Short mmCIF file of C-alpha atoms in Angstrom, two decimals:
data_model
loop_
_atom_site.label_atom_id
_atom_site.label_comp_id
_atom_site.label_asym_id
_atom_site.label_seq_id
_atom_site.Cartn_x
_atom_site.Cartn_y
_atom_site.Cartn_z
CA ALA A 363 41.83 2.40 62.28
CA ARG A 364 40.09 3.82 65.43
CA GLU A 365 36.42 3.33 66.32
CA TYR A 366 34.39 6.35 66.63
CA TYR A 367 33.25 7.80 69.76
CA ILE A 368 30.12 6.44 71.58
CA LYS A 369 27.92 9.06 73.05
CA LEU A 370 28.02 8.95 76.95
CA THR A 371 24.63 8.76 78.75
CA SER A 372 25.82 10.87 81.86
CA GLY A 373 28.81 13.13 82.61
CA TYR A 374 30.44 15.02 85.45
CA LYS A 375 29.59 18.21 87.39
CA LEU A 376 31.49 21.31 86.14
CA LEU A 377 33.20 23.77 88.57
CA THR A 378 35.01 26.82 87.66
CA LEU A 379 37.14 29.38 89.17
CA GLY A 380 37.91 32.95 87.75
CA GLY A 381 39.05 36.49 88.81
CA TYR A 382 37.73 39.62 87.04
CA ASN A 383 37.02 37.62 83.85
CA PRO A 384 33.81 35.75 83.44
CA ALA A 385 33.87 32.28 85.21
CA GLY A 386 30.28 31.35 83.87
CA HIS A 387 28.38 32.23 86.82
CA GLY A 388 26.35 35.03 85.42
CA LYS A 389 25.64 38.42 86.78
CA ASP A 390 24.24 39.56 90.11
CA LEU A 391 20.66 40.44 89.81
CA VAL A 392 20.96 43.57 92.04
CA THR A 393 24.11 45.10 91.03
CA GLY A 394 24.21 43.86 87.52
CA GLU A 395 28.08 42.98 87.90
CA PRO A 396 29.77 39.67 87.04
CA ILE A 397 29.71 37.13 89.76
CA THR A 398 33.19 36.26 90.83
CA VAL A 399 34.04 33.23 92.67
CA THR A 400 36.70 32.78 95.13
CA LYS A 401 36.98 28.98 94.90
CA PHE A 402 35.83 26.20 92.50
CA THR A 403 32.10 26.43 92.40
CA PRO A 404 29.61 24.56 90.34
CA ILE A 405 27.93 26.14 87.53
CA ASN A 406 24.15 25.51 87.67
CA GLY A 407 22.62 23.05 85.21
CA PHE A 408 26.05 21.49 84.19
CA ASP A 409 26.05 18.33 86.04
CA ASN A 410 26.31 16.33 82.89
CA VAL A 411 29.59 17.58 81.23
CA ILE A 412 32.02 15.23 79.41
CA SER A 413 34.66 17.78 77.94
CA VAL A 414 35.74 21.36 79.16
CA SER A 415 38.70 23.46 77.88
CA CYS A 416 39.84 26.95 78.92
CA GLY A 417 41.28 29.48 76.71
CA HIS A 418 42.96 32.83 77.72
CA ALA A 419 39.61 34.25 79.17
CA HIS A 420 37.06 31.98 77.64
CA ALA A 421 35.78 28.22 78.01
CA ALA A 422 33.99 25.78 75.93
CA ILE A 423 31.91 22.96 77.36
CA VAL A 424 30.39 19.66 75.89
CA LYS A 425 27.49 18.09 77.72
CA SER A 426 26.70 14.39 77.42
CA ASP A 427 23.90 14.99 74.91
CA GLY A 428 26.45 16.30 72.45
CA SER A 429 25.59 19.99 72.73
CA VAL A 430 28.40 22.60 72.85
CA TRP A 431 28.36 25.63 75.24
CA THR A 432 30.79 28.61 75.64
CA PHE A 433 31.27 31.61 77.98
CA GLY A 434 33.72 34.27 78.54
CA ARG A 435 35.28 36.96 76.35
CA ASN A 436 33.97 37.04 72.74
CA ASP A 437 36.07 39.91 71.37
CA HIS A 438 37.63 37.68 68.76
CA ARG A 439 34.53 35.68 68.28
CA GLN A 440 36.17 32.51 70.13
CA LEU A 441 32.93 31.72 71.64
CA GLY A 442 31.32 30.94 68.28
CA LEU A 443 28.51 33.25 69.29
CA ASN A 444 27.17 36.46 67.38
CA THR A 445 28.00 39.20 69.97
CA PRO A 446 29.42 42.41 68.95
CA TYR A 447 32.79 42.16 67.39
CA ARG A 448 35.52 44.64 67.70
CA GLY A 449 38.17 43.99 65.09
CA LEU A 450 40.67 41.54 63.73
CA GLY A 451 42.83 41.51 66.91
CA TYR A 452 44.39 43.72 69.63
CA HIS A 453 46.20 45.84 67.21
CA ASP A 454 43.14 46.60 65.32
CA ILE A 455 40.67 47.45 68.13
CA PRO A 456 39.24 51.06 67.34
CA PHE A 457 39.95 52.78 70.56
CA PRO A 458 37.68 55.91 71.18
CA PRO A 459 39.31 59.39 71.25
CA ARG A 460 40.47 60.33 74.51
CA GLY A 461 39.33 64.14 74.66
CA ASP A 462 39.45 65.45 77.88
CA LEU A 463 39.27 62.35 80.01
CA SER A 464 41.86 61.63 82.64
CA GLN A 465 44.08 58.44 82.21
CA ASP A 466 41.98 56.54 84.58
CA GLU A 467 38.80 57.70 82.99
CA TYR A 468 39.96 56.66 79.51
CA ASN A 469 41.33 53.46 80.79
CA SER A 470 37.89 52.60 82.32
CA LEU A 471 35.93 53.58 79.05
CA VAL A 472 38.31 51.24 77.17
CA ASP A 473 37.79 48.46 79.63
CA LYS A 474 33.97 48.72 79.18
CA LEU A 475 34.44 48.61 75.44
CA TYR A 476 36.65 45.66 75.66
CA MET A 477 34.18 43.81 77.81
CA SER A 478 31.12 44.60 75.77
CA SER A 479 31.08 41.20 74.03
CA ASN A 480 31.58 39.37 77.19
CA VAL A 481 29.25 36.35 77.89
CA TYR A 482 28.95 35.53 81.55
CA SER A 483 26.84 32.35 81.58
CA PRO A 484 27.20 29.42 79.28
CA VAL A 485 25.39 29.83 75.94
CA GLN A 486 24.66 26.94 73.54
CA ILE A 487 26.36 27.15 69.82
CA LEU A 488 23.26 26.30 67.83
CA GLY A 489 23.74 24.16 64.88
CA LEU A 490 26.45 22.09 66.21
CA VAL A 491 25.55 18.61 67.47
CA ASP A 492 26.83 15.27 68.46
CA ILE A 493 30.01 17.04 69.74
CA LYS A 494 32.42 14.80 72.01
CA LYS A 495 35.37 17.37 72.71
CA VAL A 496 36.63 20.80 72.75
CA SER A 497 40.00 22.43 72.88
CA CYS A 498 40.79 26.05 73.58
CA GLN A 499 43.94 28.12 73.85
CA ALA A 500 44.46 31.89 73.83
CA ASP A 501 41.57 33.37 71.69
CA PHE A 502 40.83 30.29 69.71
CA THR A 503 38.29 27.40 69.90
CA ALA A 504 38.34 23.83 68.21
CA ILE A 505 35.34 21.66 68.47
CA LEU A 506 35.30 17.72 67.45
CA ASP A 507 32.19 15.87 66.61
CA GLU A 508 31.75 12.05 66.87
CA TYR A 509 32.02 11.75 63.16
CA GLY A 510 35.45 12.96 62.86
CA GLY A 511 34.65 16.44 61.67
CA VAL A 512 36.35 19.67 63.31
CA TYR A 513 34.94 23.14 63.78
CA VAL A 514 37.14 26.23 64.60
CA CYS A 515 36.37 29.81 65.53
CA GLY A 516 38.26 32.75 67.06
CA THR A 517 41.45 34.41 66.24
CA MET A 518 44.86 33.27 65.53
CA GLU A 519 47.58 35.93 65.82
CA GLU A 520 51.55 35.83 65.18
CA GLU A 521 53.09 39.14 66.41
CA GLU A 522 55.71 40.77 64.36
CA GLN A 523 59.39 39.85 64.74
CA GLY A 524 62.33 42.06 64.33
CA GLU A 525 65.17 43.81 66.02
CA GLU A 526 66.78 47.09 66.63
CA ASN A 527 69.53 48.28 64.39
CA ASP A 528 72.58 50.30 65.64
CA GLU A 529 70.61 53.61 65.64
CA GLY A 530 68.01 52.14 67.69
CA GLU A 531 65.42 51.77 64.83
CA TRP A 532 62.97 48.64 64.86
CA ILE A 533 63.54 46.64 61.81
CA GLU A 534 60.91 44.29 60.84
CA THR A 535 62.23 40.69 59.99
CA LYS A 536 58.79 38.93 59.90
CA PRO A 537 55.46 40.63 59.61
CA SER A 538 52.42 40.00 62.00
CA LYS A 539 49.85 37.53 60.87
CA ILE A 540 46.20 37.47 61.90
CA ARG A 541 43.26 35.07 61.03
CA THR A 542 39.68 35.55 62.54
CA ILE A 543 37.09 33.16 62.05
CA LEU A 544 33.77 35.18 63.02
CA ASP A 545 31.43 32.01 62.88
CA PRO A 546 32.08 28.16 63.55
CA LEU A 547 34.06 27.01 60.48
CA LYS A 548 34.13 23.20 59.53
CA LEU A 549 37.76 22.51 58.47
CA ASN A 550 38.53 20.43 55.26
CA VAL A 551 39.53 17.41 57.14
CA ASN A 552 37.84 14.05 58.07
CA ASN A 553 38.03 11.04 60.26
CA ILE A 554 39.71 12.99 63.06
CA VAL A 555 39.60 11.24 66.55
CA ASP A 556 41.49 13.77 68.71
CA ILE A 557 42.43 17.36 68.75
CA SER A 558 44.59 19.82 70.74
CA CYS A 559 44.82 23.55 70.68
CA GLY A 560 48.22 25.25 70.97
CA TYR A 561 49.03 28.86 70.72
CA ASN A 562 48.09 29.87 67.13
CA ARG A 563 47.78 26.31 65.95
CA LEU A 564 45.53 23.45 66.06
CA GLY A 565 46.75 19.67 66.09
CA MET A 566 44.68 16.87 64.89
CA LEU A 567 44.95 13.06 64.99
CA ASP A 568 42.97 10.90 62.46
CA SER A 569 41.83 7.35 62.45
CA ASP A 570 44.77 6.31 60.57
CA ASN A 571 47.14 7.75 63.32
CA ARG A 572 48.30 10.52 60.99
CA VAL A 573 48.75 14.08 62.45
CA TRP A 574 47.35 17.24 60.77
CA ILE A 575 48.02 20.95 61.58
CA TYR A 576 45.97 23.90 61.15
CA ASP A 577 47.67 27.38 61.41
CA LEU A 578 48.45 30.71 59.83
CA ARG A 579 50.32 29.18 56.86
CA SER A 580 47.43 27.52 54.92
CA ASP A 581 43.52 28.09 54.71
CA ASP A 582 43.24 24.34 55.06
CA PRO A 583 44.81 21.85 57.52
CA ILE A 584 48.08 20.16 56.37
CA ARG A 585 48.99 16.44 57.00
CA PHE A 586 52.33 15.52 58.31
CA GLU A 587 53.96 13.51 55.62
CA THR A 588 57.17 12.17 57.29
CA ILE A 589 55.57 11.41 60.80
CA ARG A 590 53.25 8.44 61.03
CA ASN A 591 51.91 5.86 63.63
CA ILE A 592 50.87 8.53 66.31
CA LYS A 593 48.46 7.62 69.01
CA SER A 594 48.61 10.70 71.35
CA ILE A 595 49.06 14.55 70.47
CA ASN A 596 49.81 17.47 72.67
CA PHE A 597 50.02 20.98 71.08
CA TYR A 598 49.58 22.86 74.40
CA ASP A 599 52.72 24.61 74.26
CA ASN A 600 55.22 22.90 71.93
CA ILE A 601 54.31 20.17 69.44
CA LEU A 602 54.48 16.84 71.28
CA LEU A 603 53.64 13.51 69.59
CA LEU A 604 53.60 9.97 70.94
CA GLY A 605 54.16 7.14 68.66
CA THR A 606 52.38 3.57 68.82
CA ASN A 607 56.03 2.22 69.32
CA ASN A 608 56.78 4.84 72.18
CA ASP A 609 58.61 6.97 69.72
CA ILE A 610 58.53 10.58 70.84
CA TYR A 611 58.57 13.68 68.63
CA MET A 612 58.90 17.13 69.65
CA GLN A 613 59.32 20.60 68.69
CA TRP A 614 62.65 21.52 69.94
CA GLU A 615 64.19 24.82 70.02
CA ASN A 616 67.37 23.84 72.00
CA VAL A 617 68.56 20.82 69.89
CA ASN A 618 72.03 22.39 69.36
CA HIS A 619 72.51 22.25 73.19
CA ILE A 620 71.98 18.81 73.99
CA ASP A 621 73.51 15.36 73.48
CA MET A 622 70.86 12.73 74.06
CA THR A 623 72.39 9.26 74.54
CA THR A 624 68.93 7.98 73.69
CA GLY A 625 69.30 9.20 70.20
CA MET A 626 67.82 12.33 68.42
CA ARG A 627 67.55 13.36 64.96
CA SER A 628 66.02 16.54 63.29
CA LEU A 629 62.99 16.38 60.85
CA LEU A 630 62.02 18.91 58.46
CA GLU A 631 58.25 18.63 58.82
CA GLN A 632 56.22 21.57 57.47
CA ASN A 633 59.18 23.80 58.61
CA LEU A 634 58.39 23.15 62.15
CA ASN A 635 61.81 21.98 63.40
CA ILE A 636 60.52 18.74 64.82
CA ASN A 637 62.84 16.19 66.27
CA PHE A 638 62.57 12.45 67.13
CA ILE A 639 63.78 10.84 70.20
CA ILE A 640 64.20 7.12 69.77
CA LYS A 641 62.91 5.42 72.94
CA LYS A 642 64.51 2.15 73.86
CA SER A 643 62.36 1.48 76.88
CA SER A 644 59.99 -1.58 76.63
CA ILE A 645 57.50 0.08 79.05
CA SER A 646 54.25 1.05 77.19
CA ILE A 647 53.83 4.92 77.33
CA GLU A 648 50.15 6.37 77.30
CA LYS A 649 50.72 10.10 77.49
CA ILE A 650 53.54 12.71 77.57
CA VAL A 651 53.99 16.20 78.78
CA LEU A 652 56.88 18.57 78.33
CA TYR A 653 57.40 21.25 80.94
CA GLY A 654 59.68 24.35 81.09
CA SER A 655 60.83 27.45 78.90
CA ALA A 656 63.93 25.40 78.08
CA ASN A 657 61.93 22.36 77.06
CA THR A 658 63.79 20.30 79.62
CA LEU A 659 61.54 18.25 81.82
CA LEU A 660 59.71 15.13 79.99
CA ILE A 661 57.20 13.19 82.01
CA CYS A 662 55.69 9.99 80.64
CA LEU A 663 52.73 8.21 81.87
CA THR A 664 52.80 4.49 81.47
CA THR A 665 49.69 2.36 80.72
CA ALA A 666 50.30 0.81 84.28
CA GLY A 667 49.78 4.31 85.99
CA GLN A 668 53.48 4.99 86.63
CA LEU A 669 55.47 7.91 85.70
CA ILE A 670 58.91 8.18 84.02
CA GLY A 671 60.98 11.30 83.83
CA TYR A 672 63.58 12.79 81.67
CA VAL A 673 65.70 16.06 81.93
CA LEU A 674 66.33 16.56 78.35
CA MET A 675 68.54 19.69 78.42
CA TYR A 676 71.26 18.27 80.67
CA ASP A 677 70.78 14.82 79.53
CA ARG A 678 69.90 13.39 82.97
CA TYR A 679 68.27 10.15 83.46
CA PRO A 680 68.84 9.33 79.78
CA GLU A 681 67.23 5.95 80.14
CA GLY A 682 64.44 7.51 82.14
CA LEU A 683 63.79 7.61 85.91
CA LEU A 684 60.87 5.40 87.18
CA LEU A 685 59.39 7.81 89.94
CA ASN A 686 58.80 6.49 93.37
CA LEU A 687 54.85 7.09 93.97
CA ASN A 688 52.62 5.46 96.32
CA PHE A 689 49.49 5.79 94.13
CA ILE A 690 48.39 4.91 90.51
CA VAL A 691 48.32 7.80 88.21
CA LYS A 692 45.44 8.18 85.89
CA ASP A 693 46.37 11.46 84.18
CA ILE A 694 48.81 14.13 83.43
CA LEU A 695 48.48 17.45 81.99
CA LEU A 696 50.30 20.84 81.73
CA GLY A 697 48.47 23.87 82.99
CA ARG A 698 48.46 26.41 85.58
CA SER A 699 48.46 25.93 89.36
CA VAL A 700 45.74 26.92 91.73
CA ILE A 701 47.09 29.18 94.57
CA TYR A 702 45.36 30.00 97.83
CA ASN A 703 45.84 33.61 98.99
CA GLN A 704 45.26 35.40 102.02
CA TYR A 705 45.25 39.25 102.00
CA ASP A 706 45.82 41.82 104.74
CA ASN A 707 42.11 42.98 104.58
CA GLY A 708 41.04 39.43 105.72
CA THR A 709 39.83 38.12 102.40
CA ASN A 710 40.78 34.87 101.18
CA MET A 711 40.50 33.44 97.72
CA TYR A 712 42.18 31.00 95.18
CA SER A 713 43.82 32.57 91.96
CA ILE A 714 45.59 31.23 89.01
CA GLY A 715 49.29 30.54 89.60
CA TYR A 716 52.32 29.48 87.57
CA GLU A 717 52.62 27.00 84.90
CA THR A 718 52.74 23.54 86.45
CA ILE A 719 52.30 19.76 85.80
CA PHE A 720 49.14 18.31 87.22
CA VAL A 721 48.90 14.67 88.28
CA ILE A 722 45.66 12.99 88.82
CA ASP A 723 45.43 9.64 90.70
CA THR A 724 42.72 6.88 90.29
CA LEU A 725 40.88 8.20 93.25
CA GLY A 726 40.45 11.64 91.66
CA ASN A 727 43.11 13.15 93.87
CA VAL A 728 45.21 16.04 92.36
CA TYR A 729 49.06 16.89 92.81
CA TYR A 730 51.26 19.57 91.47
CA PHE A 731 54.60 18.48 89.90
CA LYS A 732 57.29 20.76 91.32
CA PRO A 733 59.66 20.98 88.28
CA SER A 734 63.06 20.03 89.23
CA TYR A 735 66.07 18.65 87.69
CA ASP A 736 66.42 16.22 90.64
CA LEU A 737 63.63 13.94 90.08
CA GLU A 738 64.62 11.71 93.06
CA SER A 739 63.66 14.64 95.33
CA ASP A 740 61.09 13.75 98.19
CA ASN A 741 58.86 16.81 97.85
CA MET A 742 58.90 16.75 93.98
CA LEU A 743 54.85 16.05 93.90
CA GLN A 744 52.66 18.04 96.30
CA PRO A 745 49.16 17.51 97.05
CA ALA A 746 47.00 20.40 95.48
CA ASN A 747 45.05 21.06 98.70
CA VAL A 748 42.55 23.01 97.04
CA GLU A 749 38.99 23.41 98.14
CA ASN A 750 36.53 21.38 96.04
CA MET A 751 39.36 19.92 94.01
CA ASP A 752 38.80 16.29 94.69
CA ASN A 753 37.07 13.36 92.97
CA VAL A 754 38.52 15.08 89.75
CA ILE A 755 38.20 13.58 86.47
CA GLN A 756 39.39 16.43 84.11
CA ILE A 757 41.28 19.78 84.75
CA SER A 758 41.62 22.73 82.32
CA THR A 759 43.46 25.90 83.24
CA SER A 760 44.70 29.09 81.60
CA SER A 761 46.16 32.35 82.81
CA ASN A 762 42.68 33.74 83.80
CA LEU A 763 40.49 30.73 84.31
CA ALA A 764 40.36 27.27 85.57
CA ALA A 765 37.78 24.43 85.32
CA ILE A 766 37.32 20.85 86.70
CA LEU A 767 35.10 18.12 86.16
CA ARG A 768 34.25 16.25 89.30
CA LYS A 769 32.47 12.75 89.82
#
């Protein structure tokens, strides 16, 4: 069994970057407009942060005193705050009548309504104490306290599925599902030591190294029965689990198209089509990430700070390739890159780019992983070269927002 978290006495400085969405820096006192930042900028009063996570257009923060704070969009109650609430999901937003408005005027009105629940500076969620970690994705937030309890708020939504028939008519094969939790709800689960939010689902790891999932199929979390002895979970995109004996489990949509010489077998686990790759390596693995729409690139971080790569789709490097690096790796994660833009009007700013793998070394330097089927390429890892992105402890990015913790 794992020991519970011991509260830290100090944390790290929080910096955020965002575009037209709230980035946590409040509003301009003169214009009343949200303050936008063109580079990673510290949020005043948040120099003691131990955890941060970004959703689609919101973020959650944990301070070293165990308090939890949120900012950003709250139209799905993803902030856990009681601001105006506008429906159960995008499909149910009560848009105003257009009347005689032009399309541009109508779009402007809808935008104002859509942003009426925005929170522009971090606000504390009262009633939640002794928090140690947050995890956000899309319009959903999960909060873990140091006693193993988990709280959730926001919206999970699965869009309907279907296809057109020969006459061009849309035939629904699977209806949409929506669940909105208006106020932070404590889940019926105990002894949780880690959480990881994915799109419309939450993964949890308990002190017995068992995995739980909370999604739209049940009102309560469900425990994986056939998968045991897990030490690391990653629900960011696909389900990705790392066992205590270097066993790797993943949700694999292309299982019929590969032939793994390392061995693979399917597991029917809660109807999630999870597969098991048998790893023969004696190297101890600390963390894993999976990149690509075809789920092809698997990167493993060893306990010695090295990286091992596998190209799964084409079964390249079946025994894993030890990457040639001149530094020791501290952490790896999947997120969105930060790109420097120069415009014709002379303005310069950073914005959120495409999905990538981040690599953080022991000195806090950040690198982008350039996904390639050739893991022996000399330019596979590129330094981030982003202003204020140094001495980094933690990174969290989404399609509209990025946050880092710095020493």
